[in-house]
Coordinates of C-alpha atoms in Angstrom, one line a residue:
X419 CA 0.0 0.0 0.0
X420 CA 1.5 3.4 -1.4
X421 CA 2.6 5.1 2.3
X422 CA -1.1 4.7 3.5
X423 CA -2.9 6.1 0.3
X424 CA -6.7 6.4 0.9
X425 CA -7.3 5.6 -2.8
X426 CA -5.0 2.2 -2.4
X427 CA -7.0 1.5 1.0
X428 CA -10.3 1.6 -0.7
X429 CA -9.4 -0.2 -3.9
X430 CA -8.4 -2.8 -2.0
X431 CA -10.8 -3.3 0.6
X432 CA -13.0 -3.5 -2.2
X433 CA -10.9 -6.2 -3.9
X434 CA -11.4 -8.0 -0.8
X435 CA -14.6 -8.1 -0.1
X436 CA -16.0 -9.4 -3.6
X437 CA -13.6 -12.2 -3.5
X438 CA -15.2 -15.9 -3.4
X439 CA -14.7 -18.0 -0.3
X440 CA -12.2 -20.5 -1.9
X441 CA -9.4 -17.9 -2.9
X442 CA -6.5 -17.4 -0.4
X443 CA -4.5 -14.7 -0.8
X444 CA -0.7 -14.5 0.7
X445 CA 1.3 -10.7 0.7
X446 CA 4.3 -9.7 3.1
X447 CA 5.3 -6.4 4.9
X448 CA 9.1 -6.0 5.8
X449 CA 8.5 -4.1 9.8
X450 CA 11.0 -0.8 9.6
X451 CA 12.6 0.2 13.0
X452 CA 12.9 4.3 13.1
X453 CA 16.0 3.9 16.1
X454 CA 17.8 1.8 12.5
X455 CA 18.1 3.0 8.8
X456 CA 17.5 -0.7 8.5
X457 CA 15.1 -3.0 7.8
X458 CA 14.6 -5.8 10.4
X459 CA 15.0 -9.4 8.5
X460 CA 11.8 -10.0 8.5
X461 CA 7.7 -8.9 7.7
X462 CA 4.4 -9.7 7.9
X463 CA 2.0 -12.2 6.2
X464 CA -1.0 -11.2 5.3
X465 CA -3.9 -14.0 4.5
X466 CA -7.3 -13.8 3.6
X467 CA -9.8 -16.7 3.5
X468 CA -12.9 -16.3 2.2
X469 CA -14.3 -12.8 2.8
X470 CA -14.9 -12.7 6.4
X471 CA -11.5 -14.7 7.4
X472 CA -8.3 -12.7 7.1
X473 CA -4.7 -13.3 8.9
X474 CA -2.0 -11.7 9.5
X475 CA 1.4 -13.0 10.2
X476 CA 4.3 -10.8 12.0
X477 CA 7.8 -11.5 11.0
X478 CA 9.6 -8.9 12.9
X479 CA 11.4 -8.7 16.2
X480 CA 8.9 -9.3 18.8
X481 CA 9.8 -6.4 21.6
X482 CA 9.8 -4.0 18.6
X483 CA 5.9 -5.0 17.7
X484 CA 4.9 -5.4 21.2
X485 CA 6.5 -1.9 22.0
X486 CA 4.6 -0.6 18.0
X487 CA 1.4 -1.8 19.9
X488 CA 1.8 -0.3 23.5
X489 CA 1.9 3.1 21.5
X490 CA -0.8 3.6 19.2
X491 CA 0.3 6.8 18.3
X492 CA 3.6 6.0 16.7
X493 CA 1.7 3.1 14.0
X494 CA 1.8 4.6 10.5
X495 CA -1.3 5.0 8.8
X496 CA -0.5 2.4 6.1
X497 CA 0.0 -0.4 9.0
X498 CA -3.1 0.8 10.7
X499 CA -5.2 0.6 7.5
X500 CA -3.7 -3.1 7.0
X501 CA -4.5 -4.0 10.6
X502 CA -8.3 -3.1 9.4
X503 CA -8.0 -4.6 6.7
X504 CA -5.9 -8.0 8.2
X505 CA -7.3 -8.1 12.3
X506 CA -6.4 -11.4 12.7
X507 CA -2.4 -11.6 13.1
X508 CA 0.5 -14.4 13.9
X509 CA 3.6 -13.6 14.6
X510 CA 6.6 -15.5 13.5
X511 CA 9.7 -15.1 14.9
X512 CA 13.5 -15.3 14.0
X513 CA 15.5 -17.8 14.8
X514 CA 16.7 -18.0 18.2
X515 CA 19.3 -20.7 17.7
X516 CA 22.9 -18.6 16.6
X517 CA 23.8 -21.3 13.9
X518 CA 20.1 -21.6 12.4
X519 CA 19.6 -17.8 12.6
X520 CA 23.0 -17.4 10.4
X521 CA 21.7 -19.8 7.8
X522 CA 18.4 -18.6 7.9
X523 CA 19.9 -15.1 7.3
X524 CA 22.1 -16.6 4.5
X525 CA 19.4 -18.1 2.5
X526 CA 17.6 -14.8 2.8
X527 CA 20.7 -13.0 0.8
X528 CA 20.7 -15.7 -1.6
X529 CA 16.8 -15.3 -2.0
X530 CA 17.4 -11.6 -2.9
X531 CA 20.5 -12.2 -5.3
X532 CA 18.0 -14.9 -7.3
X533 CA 15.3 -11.8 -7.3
X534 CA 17.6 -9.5 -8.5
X535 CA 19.0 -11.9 -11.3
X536 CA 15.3 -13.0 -12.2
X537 CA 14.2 -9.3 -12.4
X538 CA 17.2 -7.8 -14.2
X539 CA 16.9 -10.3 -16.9
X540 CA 13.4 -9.6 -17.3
X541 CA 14.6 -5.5 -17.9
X542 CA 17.2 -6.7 -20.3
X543 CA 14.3 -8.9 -22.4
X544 CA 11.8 -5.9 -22.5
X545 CA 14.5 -3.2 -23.9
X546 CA 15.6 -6.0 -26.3
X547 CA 12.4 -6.6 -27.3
X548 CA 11.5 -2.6 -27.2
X549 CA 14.1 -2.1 -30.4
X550 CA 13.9 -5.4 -32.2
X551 CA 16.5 -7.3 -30.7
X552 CA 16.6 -10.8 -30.0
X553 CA 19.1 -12.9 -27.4
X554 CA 18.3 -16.4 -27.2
X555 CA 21.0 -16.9 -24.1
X556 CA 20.1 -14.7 -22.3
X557 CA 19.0 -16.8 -19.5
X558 CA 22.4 -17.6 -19.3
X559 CA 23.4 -14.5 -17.5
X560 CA 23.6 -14.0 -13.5
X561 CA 23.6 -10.3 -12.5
X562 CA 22.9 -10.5 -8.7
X563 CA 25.2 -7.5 -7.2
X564 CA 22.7 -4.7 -8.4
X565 CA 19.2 -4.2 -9.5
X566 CA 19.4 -2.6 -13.3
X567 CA 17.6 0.2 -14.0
X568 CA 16.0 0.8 -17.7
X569 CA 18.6 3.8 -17.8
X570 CA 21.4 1.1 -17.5
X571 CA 20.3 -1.2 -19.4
X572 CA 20.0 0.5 -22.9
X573 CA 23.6 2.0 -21.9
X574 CA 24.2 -2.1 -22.2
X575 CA 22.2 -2.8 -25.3
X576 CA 23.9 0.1 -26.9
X577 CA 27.2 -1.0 -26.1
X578 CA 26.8 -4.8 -26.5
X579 CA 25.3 -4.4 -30.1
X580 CA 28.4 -2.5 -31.2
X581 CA 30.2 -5.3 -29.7
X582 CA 28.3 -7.7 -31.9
X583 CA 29.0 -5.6 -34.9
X584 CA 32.8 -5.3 -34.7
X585 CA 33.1 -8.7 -34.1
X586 CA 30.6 -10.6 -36.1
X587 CA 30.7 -10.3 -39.3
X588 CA 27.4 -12.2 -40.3
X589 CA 24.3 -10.9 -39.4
X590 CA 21.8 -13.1 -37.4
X591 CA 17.9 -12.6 -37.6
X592 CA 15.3 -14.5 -36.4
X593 CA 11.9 -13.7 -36.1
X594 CA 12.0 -10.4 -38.2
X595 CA 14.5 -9.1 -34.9
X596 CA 18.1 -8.6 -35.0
X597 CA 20.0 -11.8 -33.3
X598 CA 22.8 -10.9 -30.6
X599 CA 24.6 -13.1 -28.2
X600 CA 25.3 -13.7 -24.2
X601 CA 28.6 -12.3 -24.8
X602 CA 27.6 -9.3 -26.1
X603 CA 25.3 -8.1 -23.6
X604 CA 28.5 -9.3 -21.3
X605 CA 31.0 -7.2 -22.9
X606 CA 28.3 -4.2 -22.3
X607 CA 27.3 -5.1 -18.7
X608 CA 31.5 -4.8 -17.8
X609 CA 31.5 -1.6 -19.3
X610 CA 28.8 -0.4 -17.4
X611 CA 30.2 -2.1 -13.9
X612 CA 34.5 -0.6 -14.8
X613 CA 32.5 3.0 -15.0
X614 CA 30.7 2.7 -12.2
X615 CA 33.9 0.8 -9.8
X616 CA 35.7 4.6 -11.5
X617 CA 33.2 7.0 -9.5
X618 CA 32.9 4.8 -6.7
X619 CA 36.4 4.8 -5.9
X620 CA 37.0 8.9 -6.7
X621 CA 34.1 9.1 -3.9
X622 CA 35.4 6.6 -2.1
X623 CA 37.9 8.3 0.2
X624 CA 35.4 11.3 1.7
X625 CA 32.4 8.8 1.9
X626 CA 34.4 6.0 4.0
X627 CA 35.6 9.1 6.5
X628 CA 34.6 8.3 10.5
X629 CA 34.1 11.4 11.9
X630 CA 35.3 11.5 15.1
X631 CA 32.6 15.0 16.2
X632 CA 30.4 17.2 14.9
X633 CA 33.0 19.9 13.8
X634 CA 34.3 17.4 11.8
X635 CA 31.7 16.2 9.9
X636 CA 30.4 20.0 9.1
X637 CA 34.1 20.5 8.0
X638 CA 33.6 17.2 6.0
X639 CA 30.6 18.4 4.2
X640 CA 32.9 21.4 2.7
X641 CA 35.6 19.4 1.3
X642 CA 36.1 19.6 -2.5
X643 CA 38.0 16.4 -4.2
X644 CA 40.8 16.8 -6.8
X645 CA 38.3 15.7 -9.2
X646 CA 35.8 18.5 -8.6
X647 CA 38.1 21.9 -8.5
X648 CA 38.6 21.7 -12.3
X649 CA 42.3 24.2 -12.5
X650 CA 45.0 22.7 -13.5
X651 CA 48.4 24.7 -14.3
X652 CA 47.8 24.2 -18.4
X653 CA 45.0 26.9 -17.0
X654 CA 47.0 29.2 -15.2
X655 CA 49.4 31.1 -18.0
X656 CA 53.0 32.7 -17.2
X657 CA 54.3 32.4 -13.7
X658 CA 56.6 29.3 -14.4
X659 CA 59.2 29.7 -11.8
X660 CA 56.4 29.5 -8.9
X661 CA 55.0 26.3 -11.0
X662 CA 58.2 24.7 -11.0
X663 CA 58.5 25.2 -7.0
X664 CA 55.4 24.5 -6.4
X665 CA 55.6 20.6 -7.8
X666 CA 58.4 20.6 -6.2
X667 CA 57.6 21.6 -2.4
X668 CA 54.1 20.0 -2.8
X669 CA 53.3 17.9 -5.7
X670 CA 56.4 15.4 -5.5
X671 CA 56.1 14.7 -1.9
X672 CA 52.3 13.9 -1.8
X673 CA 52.5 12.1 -5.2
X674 CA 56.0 10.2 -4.6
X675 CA 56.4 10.2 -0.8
X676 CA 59.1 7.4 -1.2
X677 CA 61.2 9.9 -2.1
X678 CA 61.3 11.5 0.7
X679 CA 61.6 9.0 3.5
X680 CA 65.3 9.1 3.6
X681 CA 66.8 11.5 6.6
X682 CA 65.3 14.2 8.3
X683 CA 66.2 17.0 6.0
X684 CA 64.0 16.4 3.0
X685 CA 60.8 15.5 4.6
X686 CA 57.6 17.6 3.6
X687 CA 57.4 21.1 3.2
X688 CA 54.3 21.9 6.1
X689 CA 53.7 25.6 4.8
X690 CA 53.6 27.9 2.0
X691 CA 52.6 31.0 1.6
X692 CA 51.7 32.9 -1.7
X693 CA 51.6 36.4 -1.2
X694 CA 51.6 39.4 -4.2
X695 CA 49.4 42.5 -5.5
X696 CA 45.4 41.6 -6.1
X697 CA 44.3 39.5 -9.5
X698 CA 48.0 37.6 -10.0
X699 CA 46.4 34.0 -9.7
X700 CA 47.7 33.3 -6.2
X701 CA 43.8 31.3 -5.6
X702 CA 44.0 29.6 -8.9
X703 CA 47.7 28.5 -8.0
X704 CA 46.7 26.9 -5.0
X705 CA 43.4 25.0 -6.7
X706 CA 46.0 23.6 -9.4
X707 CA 48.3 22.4 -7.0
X708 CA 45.1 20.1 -5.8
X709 CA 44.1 19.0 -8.5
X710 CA 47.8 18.2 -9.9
X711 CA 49.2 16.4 -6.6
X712 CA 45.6 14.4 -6.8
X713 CA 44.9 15.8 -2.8
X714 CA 41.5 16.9 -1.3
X715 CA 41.3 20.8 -1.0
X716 CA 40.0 21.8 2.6
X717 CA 39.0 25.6 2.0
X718 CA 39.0 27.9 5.3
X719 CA 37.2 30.4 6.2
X720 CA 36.3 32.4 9.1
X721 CA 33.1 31.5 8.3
X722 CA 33.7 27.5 8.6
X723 CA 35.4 28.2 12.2
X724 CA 34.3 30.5 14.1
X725 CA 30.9 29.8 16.4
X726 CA 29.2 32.2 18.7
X727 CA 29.6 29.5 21.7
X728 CA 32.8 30.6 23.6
X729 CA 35.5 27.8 22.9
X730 CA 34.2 25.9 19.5
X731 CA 36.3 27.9 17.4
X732 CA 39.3 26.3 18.9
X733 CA 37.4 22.9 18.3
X734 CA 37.1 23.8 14.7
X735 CA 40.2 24.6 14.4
X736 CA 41.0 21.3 15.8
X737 CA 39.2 19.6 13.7
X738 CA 40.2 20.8 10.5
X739 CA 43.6 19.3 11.5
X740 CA 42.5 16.1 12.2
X741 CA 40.2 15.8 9.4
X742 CA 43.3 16.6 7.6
X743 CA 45.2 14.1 8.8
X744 CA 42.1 11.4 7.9
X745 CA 41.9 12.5 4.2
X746 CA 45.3 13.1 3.4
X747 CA 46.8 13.9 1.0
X748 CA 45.1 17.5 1.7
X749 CA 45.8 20.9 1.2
X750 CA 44.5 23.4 3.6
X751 CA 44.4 26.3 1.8
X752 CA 43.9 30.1 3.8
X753 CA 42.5 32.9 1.5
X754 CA 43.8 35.7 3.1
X755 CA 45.5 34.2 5.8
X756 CA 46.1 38.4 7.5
X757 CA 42.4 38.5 8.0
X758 CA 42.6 35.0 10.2
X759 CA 46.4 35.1 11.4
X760 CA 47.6 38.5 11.5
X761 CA 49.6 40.0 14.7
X762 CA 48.4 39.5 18.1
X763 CA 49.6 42.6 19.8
X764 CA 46.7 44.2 18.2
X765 CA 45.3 46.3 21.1
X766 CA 41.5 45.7 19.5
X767 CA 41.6 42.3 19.1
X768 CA 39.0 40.2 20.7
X769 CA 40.5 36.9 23.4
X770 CA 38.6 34.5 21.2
X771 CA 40.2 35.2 18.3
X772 CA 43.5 35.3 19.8
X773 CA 43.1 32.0 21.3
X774 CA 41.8 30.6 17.9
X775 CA 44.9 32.0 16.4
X776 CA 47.0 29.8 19.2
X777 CA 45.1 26.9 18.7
X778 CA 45.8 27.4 15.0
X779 CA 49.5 27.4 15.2
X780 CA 49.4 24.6 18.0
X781 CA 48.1 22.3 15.6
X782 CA 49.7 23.4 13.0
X783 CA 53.4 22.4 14.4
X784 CA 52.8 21.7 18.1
X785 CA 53.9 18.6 19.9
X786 CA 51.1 16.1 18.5
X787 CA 52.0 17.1 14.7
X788 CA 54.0 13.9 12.6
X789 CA 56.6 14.7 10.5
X790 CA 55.4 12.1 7.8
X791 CA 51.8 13.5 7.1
X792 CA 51.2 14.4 4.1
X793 CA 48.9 17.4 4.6
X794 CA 50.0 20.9 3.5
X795 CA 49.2 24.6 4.1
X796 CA 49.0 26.8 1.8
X797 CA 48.1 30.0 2.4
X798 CA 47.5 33.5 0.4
X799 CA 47.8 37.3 1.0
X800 CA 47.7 40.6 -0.4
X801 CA 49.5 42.0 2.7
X802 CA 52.2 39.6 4.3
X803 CA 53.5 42.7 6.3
X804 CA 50.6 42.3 8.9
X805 CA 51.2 38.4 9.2
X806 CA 52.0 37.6 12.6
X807 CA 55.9 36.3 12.9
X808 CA 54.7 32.6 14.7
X809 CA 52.9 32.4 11.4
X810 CA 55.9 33.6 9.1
X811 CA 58.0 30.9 11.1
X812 CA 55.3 27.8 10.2
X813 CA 55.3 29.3 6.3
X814 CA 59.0 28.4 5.4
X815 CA 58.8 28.7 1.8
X816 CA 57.5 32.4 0.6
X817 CA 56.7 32.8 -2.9
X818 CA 55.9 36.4 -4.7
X819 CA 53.4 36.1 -7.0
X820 CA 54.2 39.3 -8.7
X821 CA 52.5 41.5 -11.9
X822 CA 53.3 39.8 -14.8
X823 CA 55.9 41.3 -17.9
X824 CA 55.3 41.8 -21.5
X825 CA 56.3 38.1 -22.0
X826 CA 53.9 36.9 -19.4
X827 CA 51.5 38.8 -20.0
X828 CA 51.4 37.1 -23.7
X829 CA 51.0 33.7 -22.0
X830 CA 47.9 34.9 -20.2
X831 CA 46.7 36.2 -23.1
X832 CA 47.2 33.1 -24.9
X833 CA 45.3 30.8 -22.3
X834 CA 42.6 33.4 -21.4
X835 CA 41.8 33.6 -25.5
X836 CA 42.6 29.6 -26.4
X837 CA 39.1 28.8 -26.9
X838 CA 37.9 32.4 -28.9
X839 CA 37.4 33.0 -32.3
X840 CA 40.5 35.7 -33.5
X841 CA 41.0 37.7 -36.6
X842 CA 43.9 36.2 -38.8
X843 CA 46.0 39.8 -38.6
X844 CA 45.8 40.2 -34.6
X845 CA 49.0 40.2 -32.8
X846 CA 49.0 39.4 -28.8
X847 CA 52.3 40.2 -28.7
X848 CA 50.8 44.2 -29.8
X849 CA 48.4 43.5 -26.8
X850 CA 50.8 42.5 -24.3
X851 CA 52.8 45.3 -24.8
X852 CA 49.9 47.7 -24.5
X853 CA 49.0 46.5 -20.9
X854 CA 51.7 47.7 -19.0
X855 CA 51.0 46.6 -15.0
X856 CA 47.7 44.8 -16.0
X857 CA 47.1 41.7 -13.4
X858 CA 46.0 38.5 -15.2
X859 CA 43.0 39.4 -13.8
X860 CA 42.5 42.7 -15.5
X861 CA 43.5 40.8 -18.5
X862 CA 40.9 38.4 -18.4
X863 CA 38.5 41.8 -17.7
X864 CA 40.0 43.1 -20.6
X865 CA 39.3 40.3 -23.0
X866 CA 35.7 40.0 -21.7
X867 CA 35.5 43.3 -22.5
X868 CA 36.6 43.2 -25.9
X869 CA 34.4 39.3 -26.8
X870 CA 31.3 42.5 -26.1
X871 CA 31.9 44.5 -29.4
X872 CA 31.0 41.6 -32.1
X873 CA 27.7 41.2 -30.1
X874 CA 27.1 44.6 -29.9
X875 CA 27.5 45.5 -33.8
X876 CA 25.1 42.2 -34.3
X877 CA 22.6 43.8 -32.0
X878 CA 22.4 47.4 -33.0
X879 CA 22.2 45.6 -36.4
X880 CA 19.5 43.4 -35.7
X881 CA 18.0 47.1 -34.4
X882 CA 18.4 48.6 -37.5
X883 CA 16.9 45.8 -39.7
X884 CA 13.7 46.1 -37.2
X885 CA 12.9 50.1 -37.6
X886 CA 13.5 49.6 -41.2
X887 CA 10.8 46.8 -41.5
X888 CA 8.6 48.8 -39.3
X889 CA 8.7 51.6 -41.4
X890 CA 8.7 49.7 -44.7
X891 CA 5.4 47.1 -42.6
X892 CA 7.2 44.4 -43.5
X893 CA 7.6 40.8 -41.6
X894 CA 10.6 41.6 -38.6
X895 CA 13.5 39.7 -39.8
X896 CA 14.7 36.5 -38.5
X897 CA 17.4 36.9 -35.4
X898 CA 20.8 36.2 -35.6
X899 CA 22.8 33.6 -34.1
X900 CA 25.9 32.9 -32.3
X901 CA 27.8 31.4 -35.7
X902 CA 27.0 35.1 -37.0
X903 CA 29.7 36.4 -34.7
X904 CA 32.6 37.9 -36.4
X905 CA 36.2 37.2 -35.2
X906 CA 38.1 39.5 -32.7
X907 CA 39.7 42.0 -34.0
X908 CA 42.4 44.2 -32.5
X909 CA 40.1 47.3 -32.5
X910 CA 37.7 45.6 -29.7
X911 CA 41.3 45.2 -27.9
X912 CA 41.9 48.9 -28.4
X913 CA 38.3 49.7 -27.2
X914 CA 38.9 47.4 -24.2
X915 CA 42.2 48.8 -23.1
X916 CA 40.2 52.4 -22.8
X917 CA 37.5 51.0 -20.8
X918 CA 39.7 48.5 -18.6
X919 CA 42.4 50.6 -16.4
X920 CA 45.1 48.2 -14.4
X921 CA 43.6 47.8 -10.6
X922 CA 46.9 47.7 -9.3
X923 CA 49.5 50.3 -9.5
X924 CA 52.8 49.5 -9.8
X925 CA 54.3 52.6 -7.9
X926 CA 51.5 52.2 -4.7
X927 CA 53.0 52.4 -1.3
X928 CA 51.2 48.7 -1.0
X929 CA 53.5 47.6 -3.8
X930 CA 56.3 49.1 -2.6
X931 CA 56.0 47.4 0.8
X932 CA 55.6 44.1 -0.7
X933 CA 58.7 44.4 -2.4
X934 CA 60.2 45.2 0.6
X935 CA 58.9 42.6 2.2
X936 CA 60.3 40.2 -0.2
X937 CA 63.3 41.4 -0.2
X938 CA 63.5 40.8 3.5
X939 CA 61.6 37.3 3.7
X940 CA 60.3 36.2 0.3
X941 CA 62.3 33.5 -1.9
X942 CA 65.5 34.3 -3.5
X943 CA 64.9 37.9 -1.4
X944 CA 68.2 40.0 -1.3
X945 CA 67.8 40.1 3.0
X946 CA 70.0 43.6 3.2
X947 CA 68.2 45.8 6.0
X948 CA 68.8 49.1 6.2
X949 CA 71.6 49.9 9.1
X950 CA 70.5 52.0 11.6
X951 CA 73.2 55.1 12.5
X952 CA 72.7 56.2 16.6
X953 CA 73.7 59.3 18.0
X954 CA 75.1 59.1 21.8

């Protein structure tokens, strides 16, 4: 009975009562306990002699249905309308012998397999029969591990009859319907089963995670595979001495950590830090190194670990360690990390935030932390001046992400514009050198910018055709479409650069302090401070 329909109930009850007195029907219920997700081994009979005799038999744990009975309230309304319809019950019970109970619940799985095989053969026969194909083995077949839906199996007709065609060169019919064999629909079910083992074991790793507590599995919840981020470095153009770094500090160690096992001295790099101007692909860096290395990408936020209960930030922080540890390889990656970790001698900072900040570091390199573990942190900043030195100290290796040169900026352009339709005379090269202190995000701005002007022209166009059949009452001419689209020219590049400006300049006091920054702490950074003279 559909979930206690009314319309069910009363078809049936009516069913029942014109039935003669020598007809017996037989129907189960599996009993559900709400405490489980699960299904008790069992259900209930339902019989019906004649059409005043009905029965029903219980196959379900009998404190559960004793305790179902002492509360009326908590019967669903489906088992309720069956109990009108069915007074008369029996219960059976399970086994109570250990040995006769596991048999009993043996020949129950193998009951289910046979159902499964019975019914998935019948799914095959209908789409078979559905497009005039014929299989005359088919009985011979035994898929018991899954129940096939019709989505499924024409992805296995389809492949198994172009199995049958690259391998057969005669052509079978029988019956007016094309004849293919067992070992075709075979070749197609394995198909079917490799794809599906693929996605099972790319989910695998987060699914299978025990959570330990509940700031772990919210934390869980927010963790993006290597197979969802989608950036690799193909994507990311220029900035090849920071790629180059970058699989090596991070990639080879979590890819080939039996490299690395040897001494003390070359064992994985725990921090990183990728600090330069706004809009030089420091975020996009650190999704690539993800996806490339193959680890799960734990994004923080203040957001994800800060609470308004007094002491569960530091929890969160906690866990995003240990969940760390349970999915590694992973890369916890800090979008500006100043916001979350900057100095604590700042007289306005709140105590919870300082002790988060603690906790942080403590779990970052404290006493429990292994040396072996493969989990990273990489963190980002448009002002590493306000980090807090404990944090400097955990982020040994400190790459600049800086504006890109004429050179670089080509390589953008040539990555940004791969997939874009360009006239045969333009020149990037002419581009490149036109955007002097452009990010590669104003690049990307700018070429969005100039993609604007074909679509424009075809729209004041299509504009112009419509007033002139207005005036002229003729039919409105058909629209254009997307093939009508001329090429880019380098005029829409022109136009772009005087309506895109670089967001970053070059001579800012912000840029001139992470240069000096670099200089003092950065890789390959000259370390010269300026002496100090004192007067006595």
């Amino acid at each position: 009975m559909a979930a206690g329909s009314s319309e069910s109930y009363t078809v049936l009850k009516g069913k029942l009562e014109n039935l003669p007195e020598n007809v017996v029907i037989i129907g189960s219920h599996t009993q559900m306990d709400n405490r489980k997700e699960k299904s008790h081994p069992g259900g209930l009979l339902f019989t019906k002699f004649g059409s005043n005799q009905t029965a029903l038999l219980d196959l379900a744990f009998p404190d559960n249905f004793g305790r179902l009975h002492d509360r009326s309230k908590e019967i669903p309304k489906a088992m309720k309308q069956l109990s009108r319809l069915f007074p008369n019950k029996v219960t059976i019970q399970l086994p109570q012998d250990e040995a006769v109970l596991s048999d009993w619940k043996l020949q129950l799985e193998r009951d289910i397999e046979t159902l499964k095989a019975q019914s998935n053969i019948v799914s095959i026969r209908s789409v078979l029969n559905r497009i005039g194909l014929d299989c005359p083995d088919l009985e011979t077949l035994c898929v018991k591990d899954q129940a096939l839906n019709t989505e499924s199996v024409e992805k296995i007709v389809g492949w198994a009859l172009s199995y049958q065609f690259m391998n057969h060169s005669e052509v079978s019919v029988k019956d007016a319907k094309l004849v293919i064999s067992a070992e075709s629909i075979m070749y197609g079910l394995n198909i079917l089963q490799s794809i599906q083992n693929e996605n099972k074991s790319l989910k695998k790793s987060l699914k299978d995670v025990v959570t330990e507590n509940e700031f772990e599995k919210k934390l869980l919840a927010d963790v993006i595979p290597p197979t969802d981020i989608g950036v690799s470095f193909d994507d990311i153009g220029a900035l090849e001495n920071v790629k180059d770094t970058l699989k090596e500090l991070v990639m080879l160690p979590l890819q080939r950590p039996d490299l690395f096992c040897k001494g003390q001295l070359t064992k994985p790099c725990k921090g990183i830090l990728l600090f330069g101007p706004p809009g030089t692909g420091k975020t996009m860096l650190a999704k690539a190194v993800a996806t490339e290395a193959g680890a799960n990408f734990i994004n923080i936020s203040m957001s994800s670990i800060t609470s308004k209960w007094f002491g569960e930030g530091e929890k969160y922080v906690k866990a995003v360690f240990s969940l760390a540890s349970k999915i590694a390889p992973s890369v916890v990656f800090v979008d500006e990390v100043d916001s979350m970790l900057g100095r604590r001698e700042n007289p306005g900072e709140h105590e919870a935030m300082r002790k988060m900040k603690n906790e942080f570091m403590v779990n970052w390199d404290g006493l429990r932390t292994k040396d072996k573990e493969r989990v990273l942190v990489l963190a980002a900043t448009n002002r590493p001046f306000d980090l807090d030195e404990a944090v400097i100290r955990r982020l040994p290796r400190r790459l600049m992400v800086n504006l890109p040169d004429a050179s670089n900026r080509e390589k953008i352009l040539r990555v940004i514009l791969a997939k874009e339709e360009l006239a045969s005379d333009i020149e990037l090269e002419a581009i490149a050198n036109m955007t002097d202190g452009y990010s590669g995000s104003d690049l990307k701005n700018l070429c969005v910018t100039a993609a604007h002007c074909p679509i424009r022209e075809i729209l004041e166009k299509e504009k112009k055709e419509k007033n002139v059949a207005l005036a002229e009452n003729r039919p409105l001419p058909a629209l254009y479409s997307s093939a009508d689209v001329r090429p880019l020219k380098l005029e829409d590049f022109k136009y772009a650069h005087e309506q895109v400006c670089a967001s970053v300049s070059s001579e800012s006091t912000n840029m001139n302090e992470l240069l000096q920054w670099n200089d003092l702490y950065g890789e390959g950074g000259s370390r010269k401070k300026n002496s100090l003279s004192y007067f006595m």
